Amino acid sequence: MIHEQLKIISKQLIAKDTVEMTFRGRMAQEKILPGQFLHLLVGEGTNHMLRRPISIAGVDRQASTITIIFKLLGEGTNTLAKAAPGDQLDALGPCGQGYPVDDLQLEKALLVGGGIGVPPLYYLAQCLKRKGVHVTMVAGFQNKAQVFYENQFRLLGNYYLATDDGSAGEKGFVTDIINAEKLDFDQYFTCGPTGMLKAVSTQLSNQEGFISIEQRMGCGIGACFACVVPAPDSANGYKKICKDGPVFRAKEVVL
Ligand code: FES
């Protein structure tokens, strides 16, 4: 993990309340695994200065850029969205443990993402495709206005879309698609709200898989215990999402 002022080189709204932001910096030359995150200092110079963990949606080592996607969820992310190209942001990263792409032995991967859990899976899909793995992505959003990166995913493999209200793709949840399509895969990789992670890991309990937990964090570097999750087989009975995760083997933690 390094500490760097990352320069914003682009920012755009890619769906309702959803911002894609790209930075340039030497951090892009670090080894960055999908699932790892940046811990960005937001509101610098104000009374509301806080670091926000934002997962990495893409890395271009040649261009030395890192892309994040975040949703406008409150004061912190609204402040972050006001930063403009040319501005610099204080960043720690890459933080946490990502999907262990280099160690994986598989031919077919199922990726399941919900809402703001989708961005790290885009970077994962790129890494898996480079390894020659066949990728199937199942994405879930509330409605059509929230959908992003559909075309980008379609370029990397099979893509299925579900929305809660049926305004795009199939009406229903990602679990409905997994049920209906009888998808063939060796391992699954999922990221999204806790309810979705629970439903997916229960549905696929006979398969090997990884989950990435999206949760509010405090320090983001393992110092404050704000992010613990029960892990019955670990020495002290818990894991820290920010430091031991956010990616875990599905059977390693109890949601
Ligand atoms: Fe402080 Fe994880 S956020 S220990």
mmCIF file of N, CA and C in Angstrom, residues 37 39 51-55 73 116 191-194 197 212-218 220 224-230 239-242 246 248 254-255:
data_model
loop_
_atom_site.group_PDB
_atom_site.id
_atom_site.type_symbol
_atom_site.label_atom_id
_atom_site.label_comp_id
_atom_site.label_asym_id
_atom_site.label_seq_id
_atom_site.Cartn_x
_atom_site.Cartn_y
_atom_site.Cartn_z
ATOM 1 N N PHE A 37 -9.229 -1.777 -2.771
ATOM 2 C CA PHE A 37 -9.884 -0.466 -2.829
ATOM 3 C C PHE A 37 -8.905 0.670 -2.560
ATOM 4 N N HIS A 39 -8.455 4.236 -0.444
ATOM 5 C CA HIS A 39 -9.020 4.916 0.723
ATOM 6 C C HIS A 39 -8.738 6.408 0.505
ATOM 7 N N ARG A 51 -11.817 9.634 5.392
ATOM 8 C CA ARG A 51 -11.436 8.768 4.272
ATOM 9 C C ARG A 51 -12.619 7.888 3.886
ATOM 10 N N ARG A 52 -12.769 7.665 2.583
ATOM 11 C CA ARG A 52 -13.846 6.810 2.060
ATOM 12 C C ARG A 52 -13.217 5.659 1.283
ATOM 13 N N PRO A 53 -13.637 4.434 1.571
ATOM 14 C CA PRO A 53 -13.132 3.308 0.778
ATOM 15 C C PRO A 53 -13.949 3.180 -0.514
ATOM 16 N N ILE A 54 -13.275 3.180 -1.646
ATOM 17 C CA ILE A 54 -13.965 3.034 -2.935
ATOM 18 C C ILE A 54 -13.248 1.941 -3.733
ATOM 19 N N SER A 55 -13.997 0.954 -4.185
ATOM 20 C CA SER A 55 -13.350 -0.169 -4.865
ATOM 21 C C SER A 55 -12.871 0.229 -6.261
ATOM 22 N N LEU A 73 -24.109 8.642 -2.215
ATOM 23 C CA LEU A 73 -24.890 8.057 -1.119
ATOM 24 C C LEU A 73 -25.017 8.984 0.085
ATOM 25 N N ILE A 116 -23.613 -1.225 -6.613
ATOM 26 C CA ILE A 116 -22.257 -0.690 -6.534
ATOM 27 C C ILE A 116 -21.236 -1.801 -6.249
ATOM 28 N N CYS A 191 -20.114 -9.779 -5.391
ATOM 29 C CA CYS A 191 -19.899 -8.530 -4.659
ATOM 30 C C CYS A 191 -21.191 -7.717 -4.712
ATOM 31 N N GLY A 192 -21.603 -7.209 -3.557
ATOM 32 C CA GLY A 192 -22.834 -6.416 -3.531
ATOM 33 C C GLY A 192 -23.334 -6.275 -2.117
ATOM 34 N N PRO A 193 -24.597 -5.870 -1.961
ATOM 35 C CA PRO A 193 -25.149 -5.696 -0.627
ATOM 36 C C PRO A 193 -25.171 -7.026 0.142
ATOM 37 N N THR A 194 -25.125 -6.953 1.474
ATOM 38 C CA THR A 194 -25.028 -8.166 2.295
ATOM 39 C C THR A 194 -26.172 -9.146 2.014
ATOM 40 N N LEU A 197 -25.339 -11.047 -1.042
ATOM 41 C CA LEU A 197 -24.226 -11.985 -0.816
ATOM 42 C C LEU A 197 -24.714 -13.232 -0.092
ATOM 43 N N SER A 212 -17.170 -10.569 -1.796
ATOM 44 C CA SER A 212 -16.518 -9.312 -1.421
ATOM 45 C C SER A 212 -17.554 -8.465 -0.695
ATOM 46 N N ILE A 213 -17.241 -8.108 0.540
ATOM 47 C CA ILE A 213 -18.228 -7.450 1.404
ATOM 48 C C ILE A 213 -18.113 -5.933 1.289
ATOM 49 N N GLU A 214 -19.252 -5.309 0.980
ATOM 50 C CA GLU A 214 -19.317 -3.844 0.918
ATOM 51 C C GLU A 214 -19.799 -3.360 2.271
ATOM 52 N N GLN A 215 -18.970 -2.652 2.982
ATOM 53 C CA GLN A 215 -19.431 -2.148 4.285
ATOM 54 C C GLN A 215 -18.742 -0.821 4.608
ATOM 55 N N ARG A 216 -19.463 0.004 5.329
ATOM 56 C CA ARG A 216 -18.888 1.233 5.809
ATOM 57 C C ARG A 216 -17.662 0.923 6.671
ATOM 58 N N MET A 217 -16.615 1.714 6.519
ATOM 59 C CA MET A 217 -15.394 1.463 7.290
ATOM 60 C C MET A 217 -15.020 2.683 8.096
ATOM 61 N N GLY A 218 -14.168 2.459 9.091
ATOM 62 C CA GLY A 218 -13.624 3.575 9.857
ATOM 63 C C GLY A 218 -12.238 3.883 9.323
ATOM 64 N N GLY A 220 -10.017 1.915 7.892
ATOM 65 C CA GLY A 220 -9.711 1.307 6.587
ATOM 66 C C GLY A 220 -8.380 0.595 6.528
ATOM 67 N N CYS A 224 -9.158 -0.015 13.860
ATOM 68 C CA CYS A 224 -10.253 0.480 14.713
ATOM 69 C C CYS A 224 -11.364 -0.526 15.034
ATOM 70 N N PHE A 225 -11.379 -1.694 14.462
ATOM 71 C CA PHE A 225 -12.397 -2.732 14.720
ATOM 72 C C PHE A 225 -13.811 -2.334 14.267
ATOM 73 N N ALA A 226 -13.953 -1.347 13.398
ATOM 74 C CA ALA A 226 -15.292 -0.919 12.965
ATOM 75 C C ALA A 226 -15.899 -1.873 11.947
ATOM 76 N N CYS A 227 -15.119 -2.826 11.457
ATOM 77 C CA CYS A 227 -15.577 -3.581 10.292
ATOM 78 C C CYS A 227 -15.478 -5.088 10.484
ATOM 79 N N VAL A 228 -15.545 -5.576 11.748
ATOM 80 C CA VAL A 228 -15.313 -7.012 11.941
ATOM 81 C C VAL A 228 -16.499 -7.845 11.476
ATOM 82 N N VAL A 229 -16.202 -9.055 11.052
ATOM 83 C CA VAL A 229 -17.226 -10.002 10.603
ATOM 84 C C VAL A 229 -16.858 -11.357 11.231
ATOM 85 N N PRO A 230 -17.870 -12.114 11.735
ATOM 86 C CA PRO A 230 -17.549 -13.402 12.361
ATOM 87 C C PRO A 230 -16.865 -14.361 11.389
ATOM 88 N N LYS A 239 -12.809 -11.611 11.472
ATOM 89 C CA LYS A 239 -11.889 -11.034 10.481
ATOM 90 C C LYS A 239 -12.255 -9.578 10.305
ATOM 91 N N LYS A 240 -11.259 -8.791 9.917
ATOM 92 C CA LYS A 240 -11.514 -7.383 9.627
ATOM 93 C C LYS A 240 -11.714 -7.227 8.118
ATOM 94 N N ILE A 241 -12.848 -6.632 7.771
ATOM 95 C CA ILE A 241 -13.164 -6.517 6.342
ATOM 96 C C ILE A 241 -12.118 -5.668 5.620
ATOM 97 N N CYS A 242 -11.661 -4.596 6.267
ATOM 98 C CA CYS A 242 -10.756 -3.665 5.578
ATOM 99 C C CYS A 242 -9.376 -4.250 5.342
ATOM 100 N N PRO A 246 -11.602 -6.878 1.592
ATOM 101 C CA PRO A 246 -13.029 -7.236 1.609
ATOM 102 C C PRO A 246 -13.367 -8.555 0.929
ATOM 103 N N PHE A 248 -13.283 -12.528 0.680
ATOM 104 C CA PHE A 248 -13.089 -13.733 1.492
ATOM 105 C C PHE A 248 -13.568 -14.935 0.703
ATOM 106 N N VAL A 254 -19.120 -15.509 8.307
ATOM 107 C CA VAL A 254 -20.572 -15.664 8.473
ATOM 108 C C VAL A 254 -21.209 -14.298 8.309
ATOM 109 N N LEU A 255 -22.081 -14.188 7.324
ATOM 110 C CA LEU A 255 -22.698 -12.871 7.054
ATOM 111 C C LEU A 255 -23.916 -12.649 7.940
#
